[in-house]
Short mmCIF file of C-alpha atoms and ligand atoms in Angstrom, two decimals:
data_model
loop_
_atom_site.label_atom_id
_atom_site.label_comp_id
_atom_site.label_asym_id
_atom_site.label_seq_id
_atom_site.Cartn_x
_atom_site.Cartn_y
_atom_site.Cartn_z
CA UNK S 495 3.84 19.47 29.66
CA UNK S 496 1.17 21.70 29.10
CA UNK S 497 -1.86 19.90 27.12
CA UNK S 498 -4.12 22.28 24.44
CA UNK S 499 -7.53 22.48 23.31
CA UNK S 500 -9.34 22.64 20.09
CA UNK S 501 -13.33 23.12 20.21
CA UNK S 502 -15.14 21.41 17.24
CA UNK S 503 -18.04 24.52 17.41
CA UNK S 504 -21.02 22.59 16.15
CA UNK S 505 -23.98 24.00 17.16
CA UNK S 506 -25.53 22.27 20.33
CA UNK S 507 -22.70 18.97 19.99
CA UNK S 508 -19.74 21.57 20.59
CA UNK S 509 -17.17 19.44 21.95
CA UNK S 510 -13.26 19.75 22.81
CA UNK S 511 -10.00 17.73 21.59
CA UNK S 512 -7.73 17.59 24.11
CA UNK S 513 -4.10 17.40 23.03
CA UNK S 514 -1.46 16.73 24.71
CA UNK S 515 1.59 14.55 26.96
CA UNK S 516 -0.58 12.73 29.64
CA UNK S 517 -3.70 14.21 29.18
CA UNK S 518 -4.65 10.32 29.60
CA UNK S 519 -4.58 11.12 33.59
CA UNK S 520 -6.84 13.96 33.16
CA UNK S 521 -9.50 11.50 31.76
CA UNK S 522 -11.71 10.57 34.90
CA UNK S 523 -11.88 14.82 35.70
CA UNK S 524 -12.52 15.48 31.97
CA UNK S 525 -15.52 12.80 31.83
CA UNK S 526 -16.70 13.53 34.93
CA UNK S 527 -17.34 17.01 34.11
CA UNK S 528 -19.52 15.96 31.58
CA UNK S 529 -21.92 13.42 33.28
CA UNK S 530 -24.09 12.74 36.63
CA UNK S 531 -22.91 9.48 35.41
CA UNK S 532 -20.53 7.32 36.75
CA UNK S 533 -20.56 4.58 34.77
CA UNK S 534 -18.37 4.10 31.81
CA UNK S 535 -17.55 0.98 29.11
CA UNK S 536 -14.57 1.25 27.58
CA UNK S 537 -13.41 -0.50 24.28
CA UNK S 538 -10.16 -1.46 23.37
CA UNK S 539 -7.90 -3.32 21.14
CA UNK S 540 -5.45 -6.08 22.64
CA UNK S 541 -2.44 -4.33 21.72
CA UNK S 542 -3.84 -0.82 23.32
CA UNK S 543 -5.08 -2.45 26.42
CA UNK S 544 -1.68 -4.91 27.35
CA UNK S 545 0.03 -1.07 27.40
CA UNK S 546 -2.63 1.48 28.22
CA UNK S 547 -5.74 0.55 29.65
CA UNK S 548 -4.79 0.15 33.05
CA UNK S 549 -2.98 4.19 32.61
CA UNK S 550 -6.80 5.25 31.86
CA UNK S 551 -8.63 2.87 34.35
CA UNK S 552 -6.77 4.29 37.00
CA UNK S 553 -7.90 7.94 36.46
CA UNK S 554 -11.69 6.78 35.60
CA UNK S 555 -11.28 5.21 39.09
CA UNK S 556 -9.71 8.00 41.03
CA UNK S 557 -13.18 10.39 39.67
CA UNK S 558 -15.53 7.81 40.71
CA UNK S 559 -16.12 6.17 37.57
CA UNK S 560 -16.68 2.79 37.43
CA UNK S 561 -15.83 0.93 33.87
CA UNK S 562 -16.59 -1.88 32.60
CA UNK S 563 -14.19 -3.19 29.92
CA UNK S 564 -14.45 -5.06 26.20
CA UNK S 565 -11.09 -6.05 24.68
CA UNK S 566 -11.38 -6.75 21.29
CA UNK S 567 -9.12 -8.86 18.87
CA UNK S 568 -6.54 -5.81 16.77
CA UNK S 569 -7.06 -5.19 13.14
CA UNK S 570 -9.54 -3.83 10.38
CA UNK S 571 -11.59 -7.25 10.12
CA UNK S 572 -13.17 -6.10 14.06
CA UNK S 573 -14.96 -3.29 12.12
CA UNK S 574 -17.64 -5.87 11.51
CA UNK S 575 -21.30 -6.56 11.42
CA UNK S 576 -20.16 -10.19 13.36
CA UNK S 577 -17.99 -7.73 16.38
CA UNK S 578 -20.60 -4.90 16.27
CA UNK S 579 -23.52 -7.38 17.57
CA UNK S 580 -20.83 -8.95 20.03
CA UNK S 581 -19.99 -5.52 21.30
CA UNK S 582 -23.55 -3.53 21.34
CA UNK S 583 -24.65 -7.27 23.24
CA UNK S 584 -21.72 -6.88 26.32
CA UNK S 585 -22.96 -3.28 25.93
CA UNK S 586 -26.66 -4.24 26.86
CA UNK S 587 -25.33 -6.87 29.57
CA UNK S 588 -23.49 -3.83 31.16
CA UNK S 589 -26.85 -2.68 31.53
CA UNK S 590 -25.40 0.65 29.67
CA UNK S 591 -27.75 3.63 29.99
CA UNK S 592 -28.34 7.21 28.52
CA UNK S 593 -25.93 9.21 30.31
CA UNK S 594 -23.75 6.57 31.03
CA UNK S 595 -20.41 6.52 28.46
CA UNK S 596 -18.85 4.96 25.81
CA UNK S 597 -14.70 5.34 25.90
CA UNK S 598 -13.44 4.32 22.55
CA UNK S 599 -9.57 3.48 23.51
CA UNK S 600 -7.76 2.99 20.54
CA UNK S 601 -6.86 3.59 16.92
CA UNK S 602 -9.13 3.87 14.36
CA UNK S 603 -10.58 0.84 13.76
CA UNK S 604 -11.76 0.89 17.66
CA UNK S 605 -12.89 4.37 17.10
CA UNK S 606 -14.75 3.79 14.42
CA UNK S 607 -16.96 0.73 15.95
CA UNK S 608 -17.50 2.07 19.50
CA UNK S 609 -18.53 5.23 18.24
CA UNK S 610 -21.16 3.15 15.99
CA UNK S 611 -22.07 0.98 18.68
CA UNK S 612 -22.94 4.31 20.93
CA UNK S 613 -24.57 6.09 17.81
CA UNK S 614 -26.97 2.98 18.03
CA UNK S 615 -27.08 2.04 21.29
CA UNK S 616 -30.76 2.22 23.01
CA UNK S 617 -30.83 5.33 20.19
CA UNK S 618 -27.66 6.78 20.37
CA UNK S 619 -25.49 7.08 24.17
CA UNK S 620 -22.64 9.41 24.22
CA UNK S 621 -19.02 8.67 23.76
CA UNK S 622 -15.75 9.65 24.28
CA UNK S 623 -12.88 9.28 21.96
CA UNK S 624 -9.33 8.81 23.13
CA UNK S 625 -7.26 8.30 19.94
CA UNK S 626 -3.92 5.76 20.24
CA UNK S 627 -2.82 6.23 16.72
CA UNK S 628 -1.31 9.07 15.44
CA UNK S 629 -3.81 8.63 12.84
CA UNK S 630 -6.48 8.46 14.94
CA UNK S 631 -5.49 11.34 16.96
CA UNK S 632 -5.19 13.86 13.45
CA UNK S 633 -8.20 12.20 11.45
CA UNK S 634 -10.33 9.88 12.73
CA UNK S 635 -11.52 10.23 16.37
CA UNK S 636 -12.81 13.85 15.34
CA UNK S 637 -15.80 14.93 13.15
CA UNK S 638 -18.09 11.99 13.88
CA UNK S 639 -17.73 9.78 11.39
CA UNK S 640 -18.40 5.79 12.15
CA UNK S 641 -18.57 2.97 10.66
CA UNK S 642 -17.86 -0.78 9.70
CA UNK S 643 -17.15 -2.97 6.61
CA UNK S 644 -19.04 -5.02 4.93
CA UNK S 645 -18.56 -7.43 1.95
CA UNK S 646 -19.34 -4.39 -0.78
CA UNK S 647 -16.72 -2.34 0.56
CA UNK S 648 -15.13 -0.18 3.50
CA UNK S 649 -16.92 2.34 5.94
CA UNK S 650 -20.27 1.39 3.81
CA UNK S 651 -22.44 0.96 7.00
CA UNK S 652 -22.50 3.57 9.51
CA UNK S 653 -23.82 7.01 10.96
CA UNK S 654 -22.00 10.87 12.16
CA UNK S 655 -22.60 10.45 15.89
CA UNK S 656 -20.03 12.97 17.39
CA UNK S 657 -18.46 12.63 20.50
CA UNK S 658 -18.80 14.43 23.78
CA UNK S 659 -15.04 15.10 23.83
CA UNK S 660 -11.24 13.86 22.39
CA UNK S 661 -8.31 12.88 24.55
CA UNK S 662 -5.32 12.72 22.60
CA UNK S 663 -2.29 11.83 24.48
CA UNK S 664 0.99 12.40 22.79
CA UNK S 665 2.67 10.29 25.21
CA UNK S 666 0.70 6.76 24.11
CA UNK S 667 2.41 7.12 20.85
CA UNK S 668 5.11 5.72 21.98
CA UNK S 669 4.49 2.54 22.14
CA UNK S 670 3.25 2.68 18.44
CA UNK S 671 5.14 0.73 15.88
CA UNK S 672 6.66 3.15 13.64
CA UNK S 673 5.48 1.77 10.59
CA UNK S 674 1.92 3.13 11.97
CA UNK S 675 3.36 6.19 13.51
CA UNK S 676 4.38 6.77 9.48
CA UNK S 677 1.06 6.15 8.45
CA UNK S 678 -0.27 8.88 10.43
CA UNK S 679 2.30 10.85 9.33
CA UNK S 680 0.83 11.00 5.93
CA UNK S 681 -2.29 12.49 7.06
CA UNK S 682 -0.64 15.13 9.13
CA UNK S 683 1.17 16.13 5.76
CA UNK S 684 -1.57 15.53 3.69
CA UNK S 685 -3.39 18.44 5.71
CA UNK S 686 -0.30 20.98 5.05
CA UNK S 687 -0.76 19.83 1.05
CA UNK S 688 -4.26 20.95 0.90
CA UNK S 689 -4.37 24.53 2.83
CA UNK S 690 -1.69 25.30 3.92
CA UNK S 691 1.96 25.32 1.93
CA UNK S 692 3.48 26.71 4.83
CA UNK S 693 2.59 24.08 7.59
CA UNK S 694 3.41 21.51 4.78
CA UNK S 695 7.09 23.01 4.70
CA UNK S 696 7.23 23.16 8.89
CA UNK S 697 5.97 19.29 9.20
CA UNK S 698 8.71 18.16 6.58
CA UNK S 699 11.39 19.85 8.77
CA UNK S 700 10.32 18.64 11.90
CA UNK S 701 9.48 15.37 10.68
CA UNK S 702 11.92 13.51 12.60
CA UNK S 703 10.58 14.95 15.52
CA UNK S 704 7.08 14.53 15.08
CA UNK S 705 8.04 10.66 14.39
CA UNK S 706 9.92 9.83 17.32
CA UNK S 707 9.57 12.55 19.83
CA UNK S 708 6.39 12.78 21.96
CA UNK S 709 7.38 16.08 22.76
CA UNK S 710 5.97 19.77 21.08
CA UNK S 711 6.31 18.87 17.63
CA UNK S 712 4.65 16.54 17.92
CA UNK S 713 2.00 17.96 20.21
CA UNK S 714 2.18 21.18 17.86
CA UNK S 715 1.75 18.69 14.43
CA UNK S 716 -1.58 16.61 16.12
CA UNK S 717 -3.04 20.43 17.77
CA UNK S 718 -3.01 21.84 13.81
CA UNK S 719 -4.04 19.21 12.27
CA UNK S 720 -7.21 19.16 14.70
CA UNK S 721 -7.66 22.89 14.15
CA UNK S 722 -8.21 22.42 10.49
CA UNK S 723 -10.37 19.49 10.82
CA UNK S 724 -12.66 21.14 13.12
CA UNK S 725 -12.69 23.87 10.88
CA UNK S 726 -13.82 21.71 7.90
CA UNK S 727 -16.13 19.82 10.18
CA UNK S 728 -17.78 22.55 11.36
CA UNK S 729 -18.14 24.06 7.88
CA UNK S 730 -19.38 20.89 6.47
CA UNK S 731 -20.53 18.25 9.16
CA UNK S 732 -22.28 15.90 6.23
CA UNK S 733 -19.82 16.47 3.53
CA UNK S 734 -22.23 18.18 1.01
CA UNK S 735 -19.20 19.79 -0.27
CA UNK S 736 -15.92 21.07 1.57
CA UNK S 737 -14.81 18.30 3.65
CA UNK S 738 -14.61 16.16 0.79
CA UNK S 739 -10.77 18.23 0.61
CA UNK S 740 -9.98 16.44 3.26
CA UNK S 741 -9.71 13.06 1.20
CA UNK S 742 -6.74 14.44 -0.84
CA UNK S 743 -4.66 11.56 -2.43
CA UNK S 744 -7.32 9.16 -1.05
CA UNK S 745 -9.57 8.46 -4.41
CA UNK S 746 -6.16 6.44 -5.44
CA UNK S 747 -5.33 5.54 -1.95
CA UNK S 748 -8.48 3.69 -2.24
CA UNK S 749 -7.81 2.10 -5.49
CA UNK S 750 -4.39 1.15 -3.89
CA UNK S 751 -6.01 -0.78 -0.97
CA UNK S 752 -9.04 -2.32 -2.70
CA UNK S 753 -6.07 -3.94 -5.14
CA UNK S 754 -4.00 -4.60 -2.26
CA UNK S 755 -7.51 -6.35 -0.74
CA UNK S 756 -7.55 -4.74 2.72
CA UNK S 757 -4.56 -6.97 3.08
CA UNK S 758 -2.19 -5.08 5.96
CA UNK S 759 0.29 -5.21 2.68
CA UNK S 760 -0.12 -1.97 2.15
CA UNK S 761 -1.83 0.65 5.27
CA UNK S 762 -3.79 3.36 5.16
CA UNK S 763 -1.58 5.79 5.52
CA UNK S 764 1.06 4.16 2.42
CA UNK S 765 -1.57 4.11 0.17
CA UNK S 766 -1.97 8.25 1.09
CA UNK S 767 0.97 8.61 0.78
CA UNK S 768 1.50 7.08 -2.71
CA UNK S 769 -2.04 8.38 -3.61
CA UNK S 770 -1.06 12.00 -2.69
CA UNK S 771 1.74 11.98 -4.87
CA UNK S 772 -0.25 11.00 -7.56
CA UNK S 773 -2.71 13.75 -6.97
CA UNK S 774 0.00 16.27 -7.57
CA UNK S 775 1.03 14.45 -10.43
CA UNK S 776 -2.24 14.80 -12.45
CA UNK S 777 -2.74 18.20 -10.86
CA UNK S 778 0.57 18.73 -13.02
CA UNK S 779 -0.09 16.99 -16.16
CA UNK S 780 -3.64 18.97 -16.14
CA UNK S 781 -1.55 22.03 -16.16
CA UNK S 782 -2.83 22.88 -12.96
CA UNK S 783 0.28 23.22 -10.61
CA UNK S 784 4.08 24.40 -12.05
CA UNK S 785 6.10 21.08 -13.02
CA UNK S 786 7.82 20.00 -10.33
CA UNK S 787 5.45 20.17 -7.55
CA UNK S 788 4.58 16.41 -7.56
CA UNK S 789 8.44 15.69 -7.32
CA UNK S 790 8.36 18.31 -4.04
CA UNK S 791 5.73 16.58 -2.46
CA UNK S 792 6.93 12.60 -3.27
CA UNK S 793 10.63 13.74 -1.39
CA UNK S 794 8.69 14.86 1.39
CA UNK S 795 7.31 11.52 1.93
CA UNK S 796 10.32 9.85 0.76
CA UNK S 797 11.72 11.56 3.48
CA UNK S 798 9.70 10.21 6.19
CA UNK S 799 10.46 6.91 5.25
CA UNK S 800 6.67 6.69 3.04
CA UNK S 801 6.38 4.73 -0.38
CA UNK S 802 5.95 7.56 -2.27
CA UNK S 803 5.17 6.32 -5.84
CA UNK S 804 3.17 2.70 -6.72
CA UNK S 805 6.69 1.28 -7.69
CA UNK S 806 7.73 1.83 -3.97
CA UNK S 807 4.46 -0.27 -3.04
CA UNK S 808 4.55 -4.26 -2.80
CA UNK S 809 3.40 -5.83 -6.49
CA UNK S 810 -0.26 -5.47 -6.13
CA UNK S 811 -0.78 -7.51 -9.42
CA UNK S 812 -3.57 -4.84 -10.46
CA UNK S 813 -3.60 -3.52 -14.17
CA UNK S 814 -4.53 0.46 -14.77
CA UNK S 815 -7.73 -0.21 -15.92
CA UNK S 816 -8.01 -2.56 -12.17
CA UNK S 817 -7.29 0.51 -10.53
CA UNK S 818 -9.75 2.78 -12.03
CA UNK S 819 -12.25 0.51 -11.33
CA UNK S 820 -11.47 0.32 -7.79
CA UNK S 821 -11.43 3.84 -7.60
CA UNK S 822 -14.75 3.98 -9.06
CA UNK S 823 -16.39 2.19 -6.68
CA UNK S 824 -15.26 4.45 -3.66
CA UNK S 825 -18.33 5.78 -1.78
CA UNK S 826 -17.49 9.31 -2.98
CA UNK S 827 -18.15 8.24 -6.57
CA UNK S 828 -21.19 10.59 -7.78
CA UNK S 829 -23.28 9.72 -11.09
CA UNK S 830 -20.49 7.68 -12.04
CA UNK S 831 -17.75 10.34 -12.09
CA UNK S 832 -14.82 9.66 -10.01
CA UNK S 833 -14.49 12.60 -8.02
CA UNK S 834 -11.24 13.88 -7.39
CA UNK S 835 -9.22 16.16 -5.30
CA UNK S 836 -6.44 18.02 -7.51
CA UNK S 837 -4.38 20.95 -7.03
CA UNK S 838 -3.36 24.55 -7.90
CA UNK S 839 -0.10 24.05 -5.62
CA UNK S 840 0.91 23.12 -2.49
CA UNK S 841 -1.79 24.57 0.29
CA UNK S 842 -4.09 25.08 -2.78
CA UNK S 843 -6.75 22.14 -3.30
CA UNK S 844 -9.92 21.92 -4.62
CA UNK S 845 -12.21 19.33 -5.46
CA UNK S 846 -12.84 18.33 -9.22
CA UNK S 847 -15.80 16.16 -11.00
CA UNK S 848 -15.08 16.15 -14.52
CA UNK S 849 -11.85 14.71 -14.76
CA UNK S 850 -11.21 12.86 -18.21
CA UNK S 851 -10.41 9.22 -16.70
CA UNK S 852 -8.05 8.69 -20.58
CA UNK S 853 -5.78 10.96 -18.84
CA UNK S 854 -6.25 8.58 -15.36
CA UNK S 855 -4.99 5.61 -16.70
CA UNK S 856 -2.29 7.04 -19.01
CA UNK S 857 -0.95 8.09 -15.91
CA UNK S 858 -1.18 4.93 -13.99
CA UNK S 859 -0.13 3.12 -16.59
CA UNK S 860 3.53 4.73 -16.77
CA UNK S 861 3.19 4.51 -13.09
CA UNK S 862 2.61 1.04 -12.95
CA UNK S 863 5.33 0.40 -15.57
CA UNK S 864 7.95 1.92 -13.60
CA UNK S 865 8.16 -1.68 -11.71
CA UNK S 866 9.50 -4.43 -13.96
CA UNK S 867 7.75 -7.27 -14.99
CA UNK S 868 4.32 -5.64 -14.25
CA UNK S 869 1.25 -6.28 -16.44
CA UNK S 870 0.92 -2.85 -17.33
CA UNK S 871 4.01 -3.17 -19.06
CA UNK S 872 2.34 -6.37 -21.38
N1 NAD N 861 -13.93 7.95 11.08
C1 NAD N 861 -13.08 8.60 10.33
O1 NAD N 861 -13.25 9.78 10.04
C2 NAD N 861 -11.87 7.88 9.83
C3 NAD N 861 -10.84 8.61 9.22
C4 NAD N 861 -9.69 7.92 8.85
C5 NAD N 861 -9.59 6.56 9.06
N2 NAD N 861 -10.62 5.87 9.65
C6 NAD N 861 -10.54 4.43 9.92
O2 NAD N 861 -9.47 4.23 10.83
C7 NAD N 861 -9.00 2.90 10.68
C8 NAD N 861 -7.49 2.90 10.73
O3 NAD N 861 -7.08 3.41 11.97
P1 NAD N 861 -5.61 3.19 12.54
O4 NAD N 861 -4.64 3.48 11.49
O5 NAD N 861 -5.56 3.91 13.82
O6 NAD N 861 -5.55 1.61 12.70
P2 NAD N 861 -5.82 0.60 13.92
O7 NAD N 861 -6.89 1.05 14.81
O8 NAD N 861 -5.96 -0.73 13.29
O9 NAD N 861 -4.44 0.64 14.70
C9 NAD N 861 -3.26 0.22 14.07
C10 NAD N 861 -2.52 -0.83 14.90
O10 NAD N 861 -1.88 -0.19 15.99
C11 NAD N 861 -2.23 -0.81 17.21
N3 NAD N 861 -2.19 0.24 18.22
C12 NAD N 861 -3.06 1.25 18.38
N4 NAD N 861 -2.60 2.12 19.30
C13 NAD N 861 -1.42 1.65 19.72
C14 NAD N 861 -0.46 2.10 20.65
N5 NAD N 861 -0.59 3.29 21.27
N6 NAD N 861 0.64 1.35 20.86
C15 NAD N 861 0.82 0.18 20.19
N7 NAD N 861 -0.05 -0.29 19.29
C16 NAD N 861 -1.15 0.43 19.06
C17 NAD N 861 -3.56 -1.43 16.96
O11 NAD N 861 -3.81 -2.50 17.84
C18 NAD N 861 -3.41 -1.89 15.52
O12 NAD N 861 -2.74 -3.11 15.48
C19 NAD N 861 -9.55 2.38 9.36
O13 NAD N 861 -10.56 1.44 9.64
C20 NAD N 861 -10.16 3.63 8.73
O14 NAD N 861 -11.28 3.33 7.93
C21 NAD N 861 -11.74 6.53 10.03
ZN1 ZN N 862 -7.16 8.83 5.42
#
């Protein structure tokens, strides 16, 4: 199947996203053509290495390129301070050098350390991102953000360090338990619901497809999605303003999770879900979007097999005024305000500062109460 590429067009770090079935055997030609180099250290996960390392070693191999290998325990509690000085230390053992590369193999979590380890690695060496999630492969492995946790809160340590070039094979997400494969799938609507009403409409028809089929929905879904993040990224590398659309549904997403403690309970891309239907929802009761738009964009999840309201979401024992505070404390909090992305309809969202946080937790509090025996209902 034919693979297609997206150029992120920053000036002088101008890279391309690769998307496509198999584009995973392309890898050692694609790198190659990048580097004298032909040394490589790739990181991985355990689940993404039992099933695809050896499918990308093999290619590295056939170009020449020789790769060393860390395989690192799976889950969000890797994107440490503890795994980034085990990782940048078998870096330095490698006897990594400028020119050599970094191969990030993985979802998001591995994306988001191995870019950081490159970004600081004798100053910064170049990576390369090839994306395993279907989250990864929409969001995270393009536009150059890295980072780790830290006791204070999620991404908080980190640095933009782009990379040299995305391999997204549409074939690896097969193996992908479809609970994750959903997740993503929240993202790759979440991109219709802030530009673009009519790729919103063509994902939630083909959503069957996109979930279970790696063939050109799917492809089709992931190349758009990349399209209008390297748009935005290009736009707006350092999110001074524009890219901040991009976090649609994610100021309560992030409320969700913090109250849900990073637990696994509730993923990413559920809490995106949920969050974007909540966006809608106070873009409604603001009198911002025609009534019914929230409902529109809830049975679109619904549909996909997402929670798409809190009540759908495990009892996260957190009150309204829990949540706000949560959401407070995300990193895109300015002077206080909580900033949030609403919207004037579906395809049509904009970013908002001043939005009267009464209204907030009227709203979460009806949401919350929708469960039984919650303490909002006390
Ligand atoms: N840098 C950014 O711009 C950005 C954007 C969004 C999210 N993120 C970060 O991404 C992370 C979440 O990423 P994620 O959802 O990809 O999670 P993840 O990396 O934890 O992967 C999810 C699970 O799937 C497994 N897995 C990965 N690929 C697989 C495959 N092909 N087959 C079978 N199993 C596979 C992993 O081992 C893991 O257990 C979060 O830490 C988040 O902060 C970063
Ligand atoms: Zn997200």
């Amino acid at each position: 199947m034919t693979a297609e590429r997206v150029r992120v067009g920053l000036e002088g770090r101008a890279y391309d996203i690769v998307v496509g079935k198999d584009v995973l055997a392309g890898a050692g030609r694609e790198i190659a053509a990048l580097t004298k180099s032909r040394r490589a250290f790739v990181v991985t996960d355990e689940n993404v290495a039992r099933r695809h390392l050896e499918r990308l070693r093999a290619p590295l191999g056939e170009a020449g390129i020789e790769s060393a290998v860390a395989i690192l325990p799976p889950g969000e509690a890797t994107k440490s301070f503890a795994m980034l000085e085990h990782l940048t230390g078998l870096m330095l053992d490698a006897e990594l050098e400028r020119g050599d590369f970094v191969i990030a193999l993985g979802g998001g979590v591995i994306g988001d350390l191995a870019g950081f380890a490159a970004g600081i690695l004798k100053r910064g060496i170049d990576y390369v991102q090839i994306p395993t999630t279907l989250l990864a492969q929409v969001d995270s492995s393009v536009g150059g953000k890295t980072a780790i946790d830290v006791a204070q809160g999620k991404n908080l340590i980190g640095l933009f360090h782009q990379p040299r070039l995305v391999l997204a094979d549409t074939g690896v997400l097969d193996s992908l338990p479809p609970r994750e494969m959903r997740a993503g799938y929240a993202e790759v609507l979440k991109y219709g619901l802030i530009e673009d009403a009519a790729f919103a409409e063509w994902v939630a028809a083909n959503a069957q497809a996109i979930l279970t089929k790696p063939g050109s929905e799917r492809r089709e879904a992931i190349v758009a999605c990349c399209r209008m993040k390297a748009r935005v990224v290009e736009a707006d590398e350092r999110e001074a303003g524009r890219r901040a659309l991009l976090n649609l549904g994610h100021t309560f997403a992030h409320g969700i999770e913090a109250a849900a403690g990073y637990s696994g309970r509730v993923l990413h891309g559920e809490a995106v879900s949920v969050g974007c239907g909540l966006a809608f929802e106070l873009s409604e009761r603001l009198g911002l979007c025609e009534a019914g738009t929230a409902a529109q964009v809830r049975g679109w999840y619904a549909a996909a097999g997402l929670p798409a309201r809190l009540s759908d979401l495990p009892d996260l024992g957190a009150t309204p005024e829990e949540f706000i505070t949560h959401m407070a404390q995300d990193k895109k909090a300015q002077a206080g305000q909580i900033v949030f992305v609403l919207a004037r309809g579906i395809g049509k969202a904009f970013i908002a500062r001043d939005v009267d946080a009464q209204i907030v937790e009227h709203m979460l509090t009806e949401a919350l109460s929708d469960r039984p025996n919650s303490k909002a209902k006390a």
